[in-house]
Amino acid sequence: MIVIFLGPPGAGKGTQAAHIVETYKIPQLSTGDMFRAAVKDETPVGLKVKAVLDAGDLVSDDIVAALVEERIEQDDCADGFLLDGFPRTVVQAEALDAMLTKKELAVDAVIELRVDEGALLDRLRKRIKETGGARSDDNEETFKKRLEVYADQTAPLIPFYEKQGNLKAVDGMGDVEAVSAEIDAILSEIRR
Ligand code: ADP
């Protein structure tokens, strides 16, 4: 099962991903986590993308696509995977389709977590408190930039996947369990 999570920063993708990983036994492929690990380890990719992450901008499509293509070749992805944070542009979505077609695979569902914009900043403030600001891009200024980038570059994926017939919108304003239940209802239908 190949599932994509779509939603603005703070929508709860990470929280819900943990639930899906456990329930469906597929790995979570978070490009944000991969980049943060690369920055921490000071790999060549990490050195290249650090400033981009800190500014709240997007890493270039070719770097991200190469990273994902390599990752989905690994054994733990054989039965599917959950993409969290990728694709983030229409170019990336097209690159993903091309990668999957080569492997005779296709996306099964795109889950869009819908959250009121006003709630996102509140969630960020809470996360900064809880994590002590562990993420260098979790400050209000960069967060606002990430929201803008989402609206400009990532939101166009909503009509893109709607057209493919894969888009499933979920109300992300409920409590964690309610959102998980909605996601479960969608995934249990498409599970093969
Ligand atoms: P968020 O919590 O804002 O959804 P992520 O953890 O998914 O953030 O990503 C953090 C940062 O990593 C992004 O702001 C961006 O700089 C970079 N990044 C992650 N995924 C991608 C992607 N698919 N394309 C471009 N940049 C990405």
PDB file of C-alpha atoms and ligand atoms in Angstrom:
ATOM      1  CA  MET A   1       0.000   0.000   0.000  1.00  0.00           C
ATOM      2  CA  ILE A   2       1.427   3.358  -1.032  1.00  0.00           C
ATOM      3  CA  VAL A   3      -0.009   6.300   0.852  1.00  0.00           C
ATOM      4  CA  ILE A   4       0.789  10.006   0.661  1.00  0.00           C
ATOM      5  CA  PHE A   5       0.165  12.456   3.473  1.00  0.00           C
ATOM      6  CA  LEU A   6      -0.661  15.961   2.392  1.00  0.00           C
ATOM      7  CA  GLY A   7      -1.208  18.935   4.655  1.00  0.00           C
ATOM      8  CA  PRO A   8       0.392  22.154   5.877  1.00  0.00           C
ATOM      9  CA  PRO A   9       3.091  22.202   8.550  1.00  0.00           C
ATOM     10  CA  GLY A  10       1.451  21.529  11.896  1.00  0.00           C
ATOM     11  CA  ALA A  11      -1.456  19.571  10.407  1.00  0.00           C
ATOM     12  CA  GLY A  12      -0.488  16.480  12.395  1.00  0.00           C
ATOM     13  CA  LYS A  13       1.144  14.385   9.697  1.00  0.00           C
ATOM     14  CA  GLY A  14       3.891  13.101  11.970  1.00  0.00           C
ATOM     15  CA  THR A  15       1.463  12.144  14.728  1.00  0.00           C
ATOM     16  CA  GLN A  16      -0.842  10.269  12.376  1.00  0.00           C
ATOM     17  CA  ALA A  17       2.080   8.663  10.564  1.00  0.00           C
ATOM     18  CA  ALA A  18       3.091   6.887  13.754  1.00  0.00           C
ATOM     19  CA  HIS A  19      -0.369   5.357  13.931  1.00  0.00           C
ATOM     20  CA  ILE A  20      -0.317   4.155  10.326  1.00  0.00           C
ATOM     21  CA  VAL A  21       3.156   2.655  10.676  1.00  0.00           C
ATOM     22  CA  GLU A  22       1.987   0.622  13.618  1.00  0.00           C
ATOM     23  CA  THR A  23      -1.357  -0.438  12.176  1.00  0.00           C
ATOM     24  CA  TYR A  24      -0.326  -1.211   8.621  1.00  0.00           C
ATOM     25  CA  LYS A  25       3.311  -2.211   9.160  1.00  0.00           C
ATOM     26  CA  ILE A  26       4.643   0.028   6.439  1.00  0.00           C
ATOM     27  CA  PRO A  27       7.562   2.439   6.941  1.00  0.00           C
ATOM     28  CA  GLN A  28       7.140   6.202   7.174  1.00  0.00           C
ATOM     29  CA  LEU A  29       9.306   8.011   4.669  1.00  0.00           C
ATOM     30  CA  SER A  30       9.597  11.554   5.983  1.00  0.00           C
ATOM     31  CA  THR A  31      11.763  13.668   3.709  1.00  0.00           C
ATOM     32  CA  GLY A  32      11.959  16.316   6.456  1.00  0.00           C
ATOM     33  CA  ASP A  33      13.382  13.717   8.876  1.00  0.00           C
ATOM     34  CA  MET A  34      15.806  12.506   6.208  1.00  0.00           C
ATOM     35  CA  PHE A  35      17.077  16.027   5.593  1.00  0.00           C
ATOM     36  CA  ARG A  36      17.361  16.784   9.308  1.00  0.00           C
ATOM     37  CA  ALA A  37      19.396  13.591   9.762  1.00  0.00           C
ATOM     38  CA  ALA A  38      21.622  14.564   6.819  1.00  0.00           C
ATOM     39  CA  VAL A  39      22.189  18.018   8.319  1.00  0.00           C
ATOM     40  CA  LYS A  40      23.020  16.530  11.701  1.00  0.00           C
ATOM     41  CA  ASP A  41      25.466  14.030  10.180  1.00  0.00           C
ATOM     42  CA  GLU A  42      26.955  16.723   7.940  1.00  0.00           C
ATOM     43  CA  THR A  43      26.653  14.547   4.826  1.00  0.00           C
ATOM     44  CA  PRO A  44      27.196  16.233   1.429  1.00  0.00           C
ATOM     45  CA  VAL A  45      23.417  16.570   1.007  1.00  0.00           C
ATOM     46  CA  GLY A  46      23.088  17.855   4.559  1.00  0.00           C
ATOM     47  CA  LEU A  47      25.675  20.559   4.013  1.00  0.00           C
ATOM     48  CA  LYS A  48      23.921  21.616   0.834  1.00  0.00           C
ATOM     49  CA  VAL A  49      20.406  21.867   2.297  1.00  0.00           C
ATOM     50  CA  LYS A  50      20.971  23.274   5.792  1.00  0.00           C
ATOM     51  CA  ALA A  51      20.454  26.921   4.858  1.00  0.00           C
ATOM     52  CA  VAL A  52      17.387  26.044   2.767  1.00  0.00           C
ATOM     53  CA  LEU A  53      15.742  24.227   5.675  1.00  0.00           C
ATOM     54  CA  ASP A  54      16.529  27.020   8.102  1.00  0.00           C
ATOM     55  CA  ALA A  55      14.933  29.533   5.740  1.00  0.00           C
ATOM     56  CA  GLY A  56      11.763  27.440   5.395  1.00  0.00           C
ATOM     57  CA  ASP A  57      12.306  27.107   1.659  1.00  0.00           C
ATOM     58  CA  LEU A  58      12.081  23.934  -0.394  1.00  0.00           C
ATOM     59  CA  VAL A  59      15.039  21.788  -1.269  1.00  0.00           C
ATOM     60  CA  SER A  60      15.365  21.450  -5.039  1.00  0.00           C
ATOM     61  CA  ASP A  61      13.129  18.883  -6.685  1.00  0.00           C
ATOM     62  CA  ASP A  62      15.988  16.810  -8.111  1.00  0.00           C
ATOM     63  CA  ILE A  63      17.703  16.369  -4.735  1.00  0.00           C
ATOM     64  CA  VAL A  64      14.461  15.286  -3.051  1.00  0.00           C
ATOM     65  CA  ALA A  65      13.422  12.966  -5.875  1.00  0.00           C
ATOM     66  CA  ALA A  66      16.823  11.238  -5.891  1.00  0.00           C
ATOM     67  CA  LEU A  67      16.642  10.731  -2.130  1.00  0.00           C
ATOM     68  CA  VAL A  68      13.169   9.195  -2.315  1.00  0.00           C
ATOM     69  CA  GLU A  69      13.971   7.021  -5.306  1.00  0.00           C
ATOM     70  CA  GLU A  70      16.910   5.511  -3.449  1.00  0.00           C
ATOM     71  CA  ARG A  71      14.886   5.028  -0.284  1.00  0.00           C
ATOM     72  CA  ILE A  72      11.976   3.164  -1.880  1.00  0.00           C
ATOM     73  CA  GLU A  73      14.398   0.608  -3.319  1.00  0.00           C
ATOM     74  CA  GLN A  74      15.139  -0.645   0.187  1.00  0.00           C
ATOM     75  CA  ASP A  75      13.704  -3.964   1.354  1.00  0.00           C
ATOM     76  CA  ASP A  76      11.405  -2.524   4.007  1.00  0.00           C
ATOM     77  CA  CYS A  77       9.464  -0.695   1.278  1.00  0.00           C
ATOM     78  CA  ALA A  78       8.555  -3.870  -0.591  1.00  0.00           C
ATOM     79  CA  ASP A  79       5.000  -3.979   0.797  1.00  0.00           C
ATOM     80  CA  GLY A  80       4.447  -0.271   0.544  1.00  0.00           C
ATOM     81  CA  PHE A  81       5.261   2.913   2.407  1.00  0.00           C
ATOM     82  CA  LEU A  82       3.840   6.123   3.731  1.00  0.00           C
ATOM     83  CA  LEU A  83       5.187   9.311   2.183  1.00  0.00           C
ATOM     84  CA  ASP A  84       5.232  12.215   4.631  1.00  0.00           C
ATOM     85  CA  GLY A  85       6.463  15.519   3.216  1.00  0.00           C
ATOM     86  CA  PHE A  86       6.869  14.278  -0.335  1.00  0.00           C
ATOM     87  CA  PRO A  87       5.751  15.153  -2.941  1.00  0.00           C
ATOM     88  CA  ARG A  88       5.626  18.847  -2.162  1.00  0.00           C
ATOM     89  CA  THR A  89       5.486  20.268  -5.684  1.00  0.00           C
ATOM     90  CA  VAL A  90       3.750  19.178  -8.868  1.00  0.00           C
ATOM     91  CA  VAL A  91       7.167  18.433 -10.396  1.00  0.00           C
ATOM     92  CA  GLN A  92       7.876  16.052  -7.493  1.00  0.00           C
ATOM     93  CA  ALA A  93       4.474  14.399  -7.907  1.00  0.00           C
ATOM     94  CA  GLU A  94       5.232  13.776 -11.568  1.00  0.00           C
ATOM     95  CA  ALA A  95       8.667  12.405 -10.669  1.00  0.00           C
ATOM     96  CA  LEU A  96       7.027  10.077  -8.152  1.00  0.00           C
ATOM     97  CA  ASP A  97       4.531   8.817 -10.725  1.00  0.00           C
ATOM     98  CA  ALA A  98       7.405   8.099 -13.109  1.00  0.00           C
ATOM     99  CA  MET A  99       9.364   6.223 -10.403  1.00  0.00           C
ATOM    100  CA  LEU A 100       6.369   4.117  -9.474  1.00  0.00           C
ATOM    101  CA  THR A 101       5.348   3.377 -13.048  1.00  0.00           C
ATOM    102  CA  LYS A 102       8.842   1.999 -13.684  1.00  0.00           C
ATOM    103  CA  LYS A 103       8.259  -0.434 -10.823  1.00  0.00           C
ATOM    104  CA  GLU A 104       4.686  -1.163 -11.978  1.00  0.00           C
ATOM    105  CA  LEU A 105       3.349   0.449  -8.826  1.00  0.00           C
ATOM    106  CA  ALA A 106       0.925   3.285  -8.183  1.00  0.00           C
ATOM    107  CA  VAL A 107      -0.226   5.517  -5.351  1.00  0.00           C
ATOM    108  CA  ASP A 108      -3.189   3.989  -3.499  1.00  0.00           C
ATOM    109  CA  ALA A 109      -4.371   6.980  -1.514  1.00  0.00           C
ATOM    110  CA  VAL A 110      -3.530  10.605  -0.861  1.00  0.00           C
ATOM    111  CA  ILE A 111      -4.756  11.677   2.536  1.00  0.00           C
ATOM    112  CA  GLU A 112      -5.172  15.400   2.898  1.00  0.00           C
ATOM    113  CA  LEU A 113      -5.247  16.582   6.502  1.00  0.00           C
ATOM    114  CA  ARG A 114      -7.421  19.693   6.554  1.00  0.00           C
ATOM    115  CA  VAL A 115      -6.777  22.110   9.384  1.00  0.00           C
ATOM    116  CA  ASP A 116      -7.933  25.691   9.999  1.00  0.00           C
ATOM    117  CA  GLU A 117      -5.045  27.996   9.330  1.00  0.00           C
ATOM    118  CA  GLY A 118      -5.507  29.818  12.620  1.00  0.00           C
ATOM    119  CA  ALA A 119      -4.963  26.588  14.548  1.00  0.00           C
ATOM    120  CA  LEU A 120      -1.587  25.924  12.959  1.00  0.00           C
ATOM    121  CA  LEU A 121       0.304  28.696  14.703  1.00  0.00           C
ATOM    122  CA  ASP A 122      -1.170  27.604  18.043  1.00  0.00           C
ATOM    123  CA  ARG A 123       0.019  24.067  17.391  1.00  0.00           C
ATOM    124  CA  LEU A 124       3.485  25.334  16.518  1.00  0.00           C
ATOM    125  CA  ARG A 125       3.721  27.291  19.780  1.00  0.00           C
ATOM    126  CA  LYS A 126       2.723  24.157  21.659  1.00  0.00           C
ATOM    127  CA  ARG A 127       5.295  22.059  19.784  1.00  0.00           C
ATOM    128  CA  ILE A 128       8.078  24.555  20.507  1.00  0.00           C
ATOM    129  CA  LYS A 129       7.172  24.375  24.194  1.00  0.00           C
ATOM    130  CA  GLU A 130       7.118  20.586  24.179  1.00  0.00           C
ATOM    131  CA  THR A 131      10.331  20.083  22.240  1.00  0.00           C
ATOM    132  CA  GLY A 132      12.212  23.095  23.535  1.00  0.00           C
ATOM    133  CA  GLY A 133      12.542  24.315  19.939  1.00  0.00           C
ATOM    134  CA  ALA A 134      14.607  21.295  18.888  1.00  0.00           C
ATOM    135  CA  ARG A 135      13.939  21.986  15.209  1.00  0.00           C
ATOM    136  CA  SER A 136      15.876  24.972  13.964  1.00  0.00           C
ATOM    137  CA  ASP A 137      13.031  25.815  11.560  1.00  0.00           C
ATOM    138  CA  ASP A 138      10.413  25.813  14.329  1.00  0.00           C
ATOM    139  CA  ASN A 139      10.245  29.517  15.020  1.00  0.00           C
ATOM    140  CA  GLU A 140       7.333  31.739  14.118  1.00  0.00           C
ATOM    141  CA  GLU A 141       9.041  33.563  11.276  1.00  0.00           C
ATOM    142  CA  THR A 142      10.221  30.435   9.466  1.00  0.00           C
ATOM    143  CA  PHE A 143       6.937  28.690  10.176  1.00  0.00           C
ATOM    144  CA  LYS A 144       5.020  31.480   8.447  1.00  0.00           C
ATOM    145  CA  LYS A 145       7.332  31.100   5.492  1.00  0.00           C
ATOM    146  CA  ARG A 146       6.670  27.332   5.445  1.00  0.00           C
ATOM    147  CA  LEU A 147       2.921  28.027   5.423  1.00  0.00           C
ATOM    148  CA  GLU A 148       3.357  30.378   2.483  1.00  0.00           C
ATOM    149  CA  VAL A 149       5.443  27.840   0.600  1.00  0.00           C
ATOM    150  CA  TYR A 150       2.763  25.231   1.271  1.00  0.00           C
ATOM    151  CA  ALA A 151       0.023  27.464  -0.129  1.00  0.00           C
ATOM    152  CA  ASP A 152       2.057  28.399  -3.221  1.00  0.00           C
ATOM    153  CA  GLN A 153       3.824  25.184  -4.132  1.00  0.00           C
ATOM    154  CA  THR A 154       2.189  22.254  -2.368  1.00  0.00           C
ATOM    155  CA  ALA A 155      -1.522  23.090  -2.351  1.00  0.00           C
ATOM    156  CA  PRO A 156      -1.620  22.658  -6.183  1.00  0.00           C
ATOM    157  CA  LEU A 157      -1.196  18.940  -5.469  1.00  0.00           C
ATOM    158  CA  ILE A 158      -4.761  18.871  -4.173  1.00  0.00           C
ATOM    159  CA  PRO A 159      -6.363  19.349  -7.617  1.00  0.00           C
ATOM    160  CA  PHE A 160      -3.561  17.213  -9.129  1.00  0.00           C
ATOM    161  CA  TYR A 161      -4.543  14.184  -7.022  1.00  0.00           C
ATOM    162  CA  GLU A 162      -8.223  14.986  -7.190  1.00  0.00           C
ATOM    163  CA  LYS A 163      -7.951  14.568 -10.934  1.00  0.00           C
ATOM    164  CA  GLN A 164      -6.205  11.213 -10.455  1.00  0.00           C
ATOM    165  CA  GLY A 165      -9.106  10.155  -8.242  1.00  0.00           C
ATOM    166  CA  ASN A 166      -6.856   9.444  -5.251  1.00  0.00           C
ATOM    167  CA  LEU A 167      -7.558  12.350  -2.946  1.00  0.00           C
ATOM    168  CA  LYS A 168      -9.223  11.675   0.413  1.00  0.00           C
ATOM    169  CA  ALA A 169      -9.750  14.665   2.672  1.00  0.00           C
ATOM    170  CA  VAL A 170      -9.746  14.131   6.415  1.00  0.00           C
ATOM    171  CA  ASP A 171     -10.790  16.647   9.065  1.00  0.00           C
ATOM    172  CA  GLY A 172      -7.568  17.279  10.948  1.00  0.00           C
ATOM    173  CA  MET A 173      -9.193  19.427  13.629  1.00  0.00           C
ATOM    174  CA  GLY A 174     -10.559  16.535  15.682  1.00  0.00           C
ATOM    175  CA  ASP A 175      -8.584  14.900  18.471  1.00  0.00           C
ATOM    176  CA  VAL A 176      -5.790  12.479  17.555  1.00  0.00           C
ATOM    177  CA  GLU A 177      -7.975   9.370  17.918  1.00  0.00           C
ATOM    178  CA  ALA A 178     -10.806  10.791  15.829  1.00  0.00           C
ATOM    179  CA  VAL A 179      -8.432  11.691  13.010  1.00  0.00           C
ATOM    180  CA  SER A 180      -6.819   8.228  13.175  1.00  0.00           C
ATOM    181  CA  ALA A 181     -10.256   6.614  12.957  1.00  0.00           C
ATOM    182  CA  GLU A 182     -11.083   8.593   9.826  1.00  0.00           C
ATOM    183  CA  ILE A 183      -7.795   7.568   8.250  1.00  0.00           C
ATOM    184  CA  ASP A 184      -8.352   3.926   9.210  1.00  0.00           C
ATOM    185  CA  ALA A 185     -11.742   3.950   7.537  1.00  0.00           C
ATOM    186  CA  ILE A 186     -10.122   5.112   4.295  1.00  0.00           C
ATOM    187  CA  LEU A 187      -7.154   2.761   4.384  1.00  0.00           C
ATOM    188  CA  SER A 188      -9.065  -0.345   5.386  1.00  0.00           C
ATOM    189  CA  GLU A 189     -11.109   0.079   2.205  1.00  0.00           C
ATOM    190  CA  ILE A 190      -8.159   0.289  -0.122  1.00  0.00           C
ATOM    191  CA  ARG A 191      -5.958  -2.263   1.608  1.00  0.00           C
ATOM    192  CA  ARG A 192      -4.975  -5.063  -0.740  1.00  0.00           C
TER     193      ARG A 192
HETATM  194  P1  ADP B   1       6.787  20.407   7.973  1.00  0.00           P
HETATM  195  O1  ADP B   1       6.663  20.089   9.427  1.00  0.00           O
HETATM  196  O2  ADP B   1       6.888  21.880   7.711  1.00  0.00           O
HETATM  197  O3  ADP B   1       5.778  19.728   7.130  1.00  0.00           O
HETATM  198  P2  ADP B   1       9.037  18.696   7.111  1.00  0.00           P
HETATM  199  O4  ADP B   1       9.635  18.069   8.300  1.00  0.00           O
HETATM  200  O5  ADP B   1       8.219  17.828   6.224  1.00  0.00           O
HETATM  201  O6  ADP B   1       8.241  19.988   7.559  1.00  0.00           O
HETATM  202  O7  ADP B   1      10.193  19.368   6.214  1.00  0.00           O
HETATM  203  C1  ADP B   1      11.106  20.298   6.758  1.00  0.00           C
HETATM  204  C2  ADP B   1      11.872  21.006   5.643  1.00  0.00           C
HETATM  205  O8  ADP B   1      12.574  20.030   4.843  1.00  0.00           O
HETATM  206  C3  ADP B   1      11.027  21.773   4.642  1.00  0.00           C
HETATM  207  O9  ADP B   1      10.697  23.062   5.105  1.00  0.00           O
HETATM  208  C4  ADP B   1      11.953  21.789   3.427  1.00  0.00           C
HETATM  209  O10 ADP B   1      12.987  22.725   3.559  1.00  0.00           O
HETATM  210  C5  ADP B   1      12.594  20.414   3.470  1.00  0.00           C
HETATM  211  N1  ADP B   1      11.810  19.410   2.698  1.00  0.00           N
HETATM  212  C6  ADP B   1      11.204  18.317   3.204  1.00  0.00           C
HETATM  213  N2  ADP B   1      10.570  17.622   2.238  1.00  0.00           N
HETATM  214  C7  ADP B   1      10.772  18.305   1.092  1.00  0.00           C
HETATM  215  C8  ADP B   1      10.359  18.135  -0.243  1.00  0.00           C
HETATM  216  N3  ADP B   1       9.591  17.095  -0.614  1.00  0.00           N
HETATM  217  N4  ADP B   1      10.747  19.045  -1.169  1.00  0.00           N
HETATM  218  C9  ADP B   1      11.515  20.093  -0.830  1.00  0.00           C
HETATM  219  N5  ADP B   1      11.933  20.324   0.414  1.00  0.00           N
HETATM  220  C10 ADP B   1      11.577  19.458   1.379  1.00  0.00           C
END
